[in-house]
Amino acid sequence: MPKKNFAQSTFFLIFSYKGYLVKRLAVDLLWIAIPTTILCAIHELGHVDIETNFTLPGLMGAILGILLVFRNNTAYDRWWEARKVLGGLVNTSRNYALQVKQLLPDSKEKTELFGLISAFPFVLKEHLRSGVIYQELDFLDEEIIKELKNWDHVPNAVNQLIQVRLKSVYDRGEITDFQLLKLIENSDELIDIMGKCERIHKTPMPQSHTYLLRAYIYIYAIIMPLGLIENLEWWTIPAVIIIYYVAMSIVTISEEIEDPFGLDPNDLPVDNIANNIYKNIQEIITK
Amino acid sequence: MPKKNFAQSTFFLIFSYKGYLVKRLAVDLLWIAIPTTILCAIHELGHVDIETNFTLPGLMGAILGILLVFRNNTAYDRWWEARKVLGGLVNTSRNYALQVKQLLPDSKEKTELFGLISAFPFVLKEHLRSGVIYQELDFLDEEIIKELKNWDHVPNAVNQLIQVRLKSVYDRGEITDFQLLKLIENSDELIDIMGKCERIHKTPMPQSHTYLLRAYIYIYAIIMPLGLIENLEWWTIPAVIIIYYVAMSIVTISEEIEDPFGLDPNDLPVDNIANNIYKNIQEIITK
Amino acid sequence: MPKKNFAQSTFFLIFSYKGYLVKRLAVDLLWIAIPTTILCAIHELGHVDIETNFTLPGLMGAILGILLVFRNNTAYDRWWEARKVLGGLVNTSRNYALQVKQLLPDSKEKTELFGLISAFPFVLKEHLRSGVIYQELDFLDEEIIKELKNWDHVPNAVNQLIQVRLKSVYDRGEITDFQLLKLIENSDELIDIMGKCERIHKTPMPQSHTYLLRAYIYIYAIIMPLGLIENLEWWTIPAVIIIYYVAMSIVTISEEIEDPFGLDPNDLPVDNIANNIYKNIQEIITK
Amino acid sequence: MPKKNFAQSTFFLIFSYKGYLVKRLAVDLLWIAIPTTILCAIHELGHVDIETNFTLPGLMGAILGILLVFRNNTAYDRWWEARKVLGGLVNTSRNYALQVKQLLPDSKEKTELFGLISAFPFVLKEHLRSGVIYQELDFLDEEIIKELKNWDHVPNAVNQLIQVRLKSVYDRGEITDFQLLKLIENSDELIDIMGKCERIHKTPMPQSHTYLLRAYIYIYAIIMPLGLIENLEWWTIPAVIIIYYVAMSIVTISEEIEDPFGLDPNDLPVDNIANNIYKNIQEIITK
Amino acid sequence: MPKKNFAQSTFFLIFSYKGYLVKRLAVDLLWIAIPTTILCAIHELGHVDIETNFTLPGLMGAILGILLVFRNNTAYDRWWEARKVLGGLVNTSRNYALQVKQLLPDSKEKTELFGLISAFPFVLKEHLRSGVIYQELDFLDEEIIKELKNWDHVPNAVNQLIQVRLKSVYDRGEITDFQLLKLIENSDELIDIMGKCERIHKTPMPQSHTYLLRAYIYIYAIIMPLGLIENLEWWTIPAVIIIYYVAMSIVTISEEIEDPFGLDPNDLPVDNIANNIYKNIQEIITK
């Protein structure tokens, strides 16, 4: 990936991007700015001598570092695992369509199978959000859509409809015992992919880690001024805010990418992937 | 995951959550507070000059950091591996039910198979706790439950009963040689999942790591005041307690999540998962 | 790997290599040098007393370190995963050719299959760049090339052509049901490899990480002089530039290797690999 | 895992456990205590002024930290991999027994197969120690034991005997072609498990890492007093010993757990696992 | 692994081992010693006041640490992956021989197959070095060796010869369709293993990492004295040399173990492994 013009890629984007984060963190930053300002006011205006010892924040900082590394890495690992799973979805769909094309003689079921395989990614992605959007499935028969609407768990439904069609082709003797099971293996793969997506989507981080990290960052930001105020005086306020902002930006981004199937700015391009699978299968069918 | 209102998600939850941890760590904190207080009293009241050199705790702190990172990561890895295994349980159960539905003609065995497959997650989760709860299995035949009660290792029993039923369907010639083995592969998968759960449940961390980490944190907390007392005076006591509390909270949470099949606040929602599998299979059967 | 003569391997190569990086980072370095110089000028010439407190940069430095480690490791992980995938391509191609050689009787399809299997790596690599270069495929029949030109997704096309040929050999009864599916498994493998390459190529890092890291390095480089200027005076300028250069070199290299299918100096030798596969398959055919 | 009473779990166990480690490290600690004491004596009694600069140990400490993290993690990874492999052994044995039970008609071979499958874990564990203990195999026929005694590599022998029995059942036409190969797949799995155990057991860490780490810790412990003596005076001796002890305890534990098939306190419960497999298979046979 | 007598295992071996490393690093150490000595001479003899600020090296040291950790871990990962692959070679060879023994009736091909399977590890290891040593293959027929000599890529040749023999056994109807493909799967596995070895052997680290790390260590060693000279005076020279030596020893060892198929002191015992496989197969054949 070639580096773009600095002014463009770094300097300006920082601020637009930061604006987005700043909005998210605005309320929190207030909660930090207020006690820090009070402390500074006491110190500067009240001429009160405040013990300055930076050792305690230093020790806490190390433990905080451990937790931040952990948070950042586990969130990214989920994001990347989700990306792998979606990559697997692309492959399995392509393979499934290719095998259906090669192994099945032309029939109503064959056409329906292409449709159902293409529908699976659309159904899956909305199942992970708020519910299936049937407008996206306009390439399917009315009849099939009606059938799908009876189900709670639509991806499961698509899979079962696929297997029903394969079964009836098999019952007509158009494919062998062995070929049937090879084809069904692709369905197993799709169920497997669905299960992995559900796992990533439904399993929040252990609450202990989420709460403790936020709590420790907050406590750290409250204690920190004690070690800075002697040297930085009023500059303590921006310093504390910057540190808090930087630490919380890692937490915020981690929360965003650890469930990557949504519509957040950093989520995976799930819609594009579903459309690409649809296009690939169309190309396989027509040529 | 959208960030909630700060005041709600962070500020208040910290204290409720901390309350839970504080309860766990209360006795330990006493053991730390007492010697620190004694030291402070000697220093402040007795006017005894105590050598202040923070280098030693600094070095130990680094090694402690290594061990804390290690503890935290390995505990989380287990937790996440357990979650993966349970995800696999969901998939395999769905697949198994779908395949039984497609490949087997209607028969008493088919109905029983659906029941046994649904029963496996319930049986497994309680096998990992204190023993199977037969009330949860009320959807099974009396007869089968009676048979299960003869076994020590109930998940193994469920598997064997599944295989017996498959065998008798096969002996009646209703499925082919090849189909039998494909179906049995699912049983192998269930046994595999069970084995992984047992491994995570039964293998404690090497004792050396568990003991040494606790020991070093304790020793560290005893030595630490020597480096703080000159600057912080009586404030040394809360400082030491905070550091000890933060370090031990990582240890405590690690101990909680490294065997995630129990009923601790951070354990996996094993009961929900078993119920979901039951519901999914019901949907597959009826539609 | 034996260490070479120091003067040769290290001393001189550093500069040639650095030259390459310096070119890339030149504009950025200006953006850093200018504010630092202004600050130094104010401090030295204007005799203005600038608060010197290095604590703030120190804290930020730790978080920066976390992000740099993360950036470096994830980029390398992609690079190495890409290398593994390409290794898999070599193996699968060899296996495919060997099996075609052993299982198929001589026929026009057999010859074409060898050609298509050899063509896949060439087609794949250029698909990941800007588009297939048909000159590289001069060992294929005119007719096949014409057919490929109709497709958007050429690697998919090659796969379909392979499966069409296998199907017609099967339809003539020259291979069994079982052998057909074994052979097709290799195609599935090729599609799988292609999917992994596409995943690595098309998925940029979460933008948040890319932007934030650059932003934080920049901010860090702006704040850093405040902590150095008292001691280093004019030497602050080279010091800041060196630190900025070292940090950015990790970022730059990470950006280079995280999409390793291009023609950057550190990218994988994709062309060599494709040629080697071609040679290996030739050897398998002729002997 | 609920935290036990502190006094019990932590406070007292530390000392018993430490006693065990202290014994191991006793000689080394002498080698460290002597030069440190000499240095202290020169400094305190001889009133010689010793350069105090802690920078050098600080830098070395960082590199030492890297190596300690590495040592600890790789040792644990081996330990955990070994545990996974043993978990796989449990599963494969159960599966094998279940399949033999389902697929084979009653015969002398069937009984022998149960025996041989149960024997494999016993044979494997002692093969990884000093040699097979035939008393543990008293559930096997005299004849089979005699045959095993002819082999050097007893686990290989057990596997071959299993395959011979399967072959003769197959030759009598009691199982199909396909079933034979399915059953043999379990043997492949057992060989695979054995191979992994052998790999972990026979591959020491690269000598460079083992030696260098010990060497650097030692050198570090020799240089360290130079940075402490000014402040700690005679207390330098216990300080150096504690640091050396803590660092070496990580090394010692790593050495212990990286070959986890032995009888060290932290090794895996290999004997229990073999006995459990035996019990599980008995339950499968009899019910 | 029980700890040996300290004096033996640690104290003396350090020096012998270090001697080996010292030799490797001797020239480099000169390049470092000279500028440091010059600097010391200027400072001590010329009474020139040199700015002492250790901040810059400190910051660089952190980044250096990141790169050293990375270098060490990736090199070890390769080494361990190579070990796993070789473990897989042992298993696959054993399995292959066992299956050939069980499934094939006695014939000339069967004997040749045992020979070829035993030959593969020898052929592979020398293919990864400088070229096949035919003396090691004296257990093979003259005729086969002559055939192998026609090939460039000898491991591929051995595989093809294996498959030719399996094919002719199959053509005589001595094994079934299904058995043939099961046997060939082992060949696929061998090709897979070979591919992995080639990948590890042929893929150097990204040059950027190799050069930059060496460059930064060198620059660091040049700058470092500025921060030490005030305190350590002439002792700066040994201090710098020790730090440089320790850092470079990690780099040197990493370079050694990242291509572990050679004959360096830390490389894997590839020859022993090949011999063990040969012995295991002999035992399988004869009993």
Short mmCIF file of C-alpha atoms in Angstrom, two decimals, chain E residues 61-217:
data_model
loop_
_atom_site.label_atom_id
_atom_site.label_comp_id
_atom_site.label_asym_id
_atom_site.label_seq_id
_atom_site.Cartn_x
_atom_site.Cartn_y
_atom_site.Cartn_z
CA GLY E 61 16.08 1.35 23.43
CA ALA E 62 12.34 0.84 23.75
CA ILE E 63 11.88 0.59 19.98
CA LEU E 64 14.92 -1.66 19.79
CA GLY E 65 13.33 -3.88 22.44
CA ILE E 66 10.20 -4.19 20.31
CA LEU E 67 12.26 -5.25 17.31
CA LEU E 68 14.39 -7.70 19.32
CA VAL E 69 11.32 -9.40 20.81
CA PHE E 70 9.86 -9.63 17.36
CA ARG E 71 13.05 -11.03 15.83
CA ASN E 72 13.50 -13.61 18.57
CA ASN E 73 9.90 -14.80 18.54
CA THR E 74 9.52 -15.10 14.79
CA ALA E 75 12.80 -17.00 14.49
CA TYR E 76 11.75 -19.41 17.21
CA ASP E 77 8.32 -19.83 15.67
CA ARG E 78 9.95 -20.94 12.44
CA TRP E 79 12.23 -23.29 14.27
CA TRP E 80 9.33 -24.85 16.15
CA GLU E 81 7.16 -25.01 13.06
CA ALA E 82 10.00 -26.82 11.28
CA ARG E 83 10.15 -29.24 14.20
CA LYS E 84 6.43 -29.89 13.93
CA VAL E 85 6.72 -30.51 10.23
CA LEU E 86 9.51 -33.01 10.81
CA GLY E 87 7.39 -34.67 13.49
CA GLY E 88 4.68 -34.95 10.88
CA LEU E 89 7.20 -36.57 8.55
CA VAL E 90 7.92 -39.25 11.14
CA ASN E 91 4.22 -39.98 11.61
CA THR E 92 3.30 -39.98 7.96
CA SER E 93 6.18 -42.29 7.09
CA ARG E 94 5.21 -44.74 9.84
CA ASN E 95 1.57 -44.65 8.79
CA TYR E 96 2.42 -45.09 5.16
CA ALA E 97 4.60 -48.11 5.88
CA LEU E 98 1.98 -49.66 8.18
CA GLN E 99 -0.75 -49.22 5.59
CA VAL E 100 1.37 -50.58 2.77
CA LYS E 101 2.16 -53.57 4.98
CA GLN E 102 -1.52 -54.20 5.80
CA LEU E 103 -3.20 -53.44 2.51
CA LEU E 104 -0.82 -54.74 -0.16
CA PRO E 105 -0.15 -58.38 -0.93
CA ASP E 106 3.53 -59.33 -1.17
CA SER E 107 5.08 -58.25 -4.43
CA LYS E 108 8.13 -56.54 -5.89
CA GLU E 109 6.28 -53.21 -5.67
CA LYS E 110 5.63 -53.64 -1.96
CA THR E 111 9.35 -54.04 -1.23
CA GLU E 112 10.18 -51.06 -3.41
CA LEU E 113 7.54 -48.98 -1.69
CA PHE E 114 9.12 -49.60 1.71
CA GLY E 115 12.42 -48.51 0.25
CA LEU E 116 11.03 -45.39 -1.33
CA ILE E 117 9.16 -44.34 1.80
CA SER E 118 12.34 -44.78 3.83
CA ALA E 119 14.31 -42.85 1.23
CA PHE E 120 12.07 -39.79 1.27
CA PRO E 121 13.39 -38.22 4.50
CA PHE E 122 17.01 -38.61 3.36
CA VAL E 123 16.22 -37.13 -0.01
CA LEU E 124 14.25 -34.28 1.50
CA LYS E 125 16.90 -33.20 3.99
CA GLU E 126 19.65 -33.03 1.42
CA HIS E 127 17.35 -31.32 -1.06
CA LEU E 128 17.08 -28.57 1.55
CA ARG E 129 20.86 -28.42 1.81
CA SER E 130 23.08 -28.75 -1.21
CA GLY E 131 21.85 -31.80 -3.10
CA VAL E 132 20.97 -35.43 -2.58
CA ILE E 133 23.74 -37.73 -1.25
CA TYR E 134 23.14 -41.04 -3.00
CA GLN E 135 25.41 -42.98 -0.63
CA GLU E 136 22.73 -42.57 2.03
CA LEU E 137 20.27 -44.38 -0.20
CA ASP E 138 22.22 -47.63 -0.57
CA PHE E 139 19.15 -49.60 0.53
CA LEU E 140 17.45 -48.68 -2.75
CA ASP E 141 17.79 -50.63 -6.00
CA GLU E 142 20.41 -49.47 -8.48
CA GLU E 143 17.67 -49.02 -11.01
CA ILE E 144 15.63 -46.68 -8.87
CA ILE E 145 18.66 -44.58 -8.01
CA LYS E 146 19.44 -44.25 -11.70
CA GLU E 147 15.92 -43.01 -12.29
CA LEU E 148 16.14 -40.48 -9.45
CA LYS E 149 19.34 -39.06 -10.89
CA ASN E 150 17.39 -37.86 -13.94
CA TRP E 151 15.38 -35.42 -11.83
CA ASP E 152 16.18 -31.98 -10.57
CA HIS E 153 13.62 -32.10 -7.79
CA VAL E 154 14.40 -35.47 -6.23
CA PRO E 155 11.71 -35.52 -3.50
CA ASN E 156 9.09 -35.00 -6.19
CA ALA E 157 10.69 -37.89 -8.07
CA VAL E 158 10.46 -40.24 -5.09
CA ASN E 159 6.81 -39.37 -4.75
CA GLN E 160 6.07 -40.01 -8.37
CA LEU E 161 7.86 -43.38 -8.20
CA ILE E 162 5.71 -44.28 -5.19
CA GLN E 163 2.54 -43.39 -7.03
CA VAL E 164 3.62 -45.32 -10.14
CA ARG E 165 4.07 -48.46 -8.04
CA LEU E 166 0.70 -47.99 -6.29
CA LYS E 167 -0.93 -47.51 -9.68
CA SER E 168 0.48 -50.74 -11.06
CA VAL E 169 -0.67 -52.68 -7.97
CA TYR E 170 -4.09 -51.13 -8.49
CA ASP E 171 -4.08 -51.98 -12.20
CA ARG E 172 -3.47 -55.63 -11.29
CA GLY E 173 -6.62 -55.37 -9.11
CA GLU E 174 -4.85 -56.13 -5.85
CA ILE E 175 -6.24 -53.08 -4.10
CA THR E 176 -9.57 -51.33 -4.50
CA ASP E 177 -10.30 -47.92 -5.90
CA PHE E 178 -10.85 -46.64 -2.41
CA GLN E 179 -7.69 -48.15 -0.99
CA LEU E 180 -5.62 -46.62 -3.75
CA LEU E 181 -6.83 -43.16 -2.91
CA LYS E 182 -6.30 -43.69 0.81
CA LEU E 183 -2.71 -44.70 0.10
CA ILE E 184 -2.16 -41.76 -2.21
CA GLU E 185 -3.35 -39.44 0.54
CA ASN E 186 -0.13 -40.28 2.36
CA SER E 187 1.83 -39.13 -0.65
CA ASP E 188 -0.11 -35.90 -0.63
CA GLU E 189 0.88 -35.54 2.98
CA LEU E 190 4.56 -36.07 2.13
CA ILE E 191 4.36 -33.45 -0.61
CA ASP E 192 2.70 -31.14 1.87
CA ILE E 193 5.51 -31.65 4.37
CA MET E 194 8.09 -31.04 1.70
CA GLY E 195 6.35 -27.82 0.71
CA LYS E 196 6.37 -26.56 4.26
CA CYS E 197 10.07 -27.30 4.64
CA GLU E 198 10.81 -25.49 1.39
CA ARG E 199 8.76 -22.52 2.53
CA ILE E 200 10.68 -22.22 5.79
CA HIS E 201 13.99 -22.75 4.06
CA LYS E 202 13.49 -20.40 1.14
CA THR E 203 11.70 -17.45 2.73
CA PRO E 204 14.10 -15.07 4.43
CA MET E 205 12.70 -12.50 6.85
CA PRO E 206 11.62 -9.27 5.16
CA GLN E 207 14.93 -7.54 4.46
CA SER E 208 13.65 -4.39 6.04
CA HIS E 209 13.48 -6.06 9.43
CA THR E 210 16.87 -7.70 9.17
CA TYR E 211 18.70 -4.57 8.04
CA LEU E 212 16.90 -2.10 10.25
CA LEU E 213 17.42 -4.12 13.39
CA ARG E 214 21.16 -4.42 12.78
CA ALA E 215 21.33 -0.77 11.82
CA TYR E 216 19.46 0.41 14.90
CA ILE E 217 21.56 -1.73 17.23
#
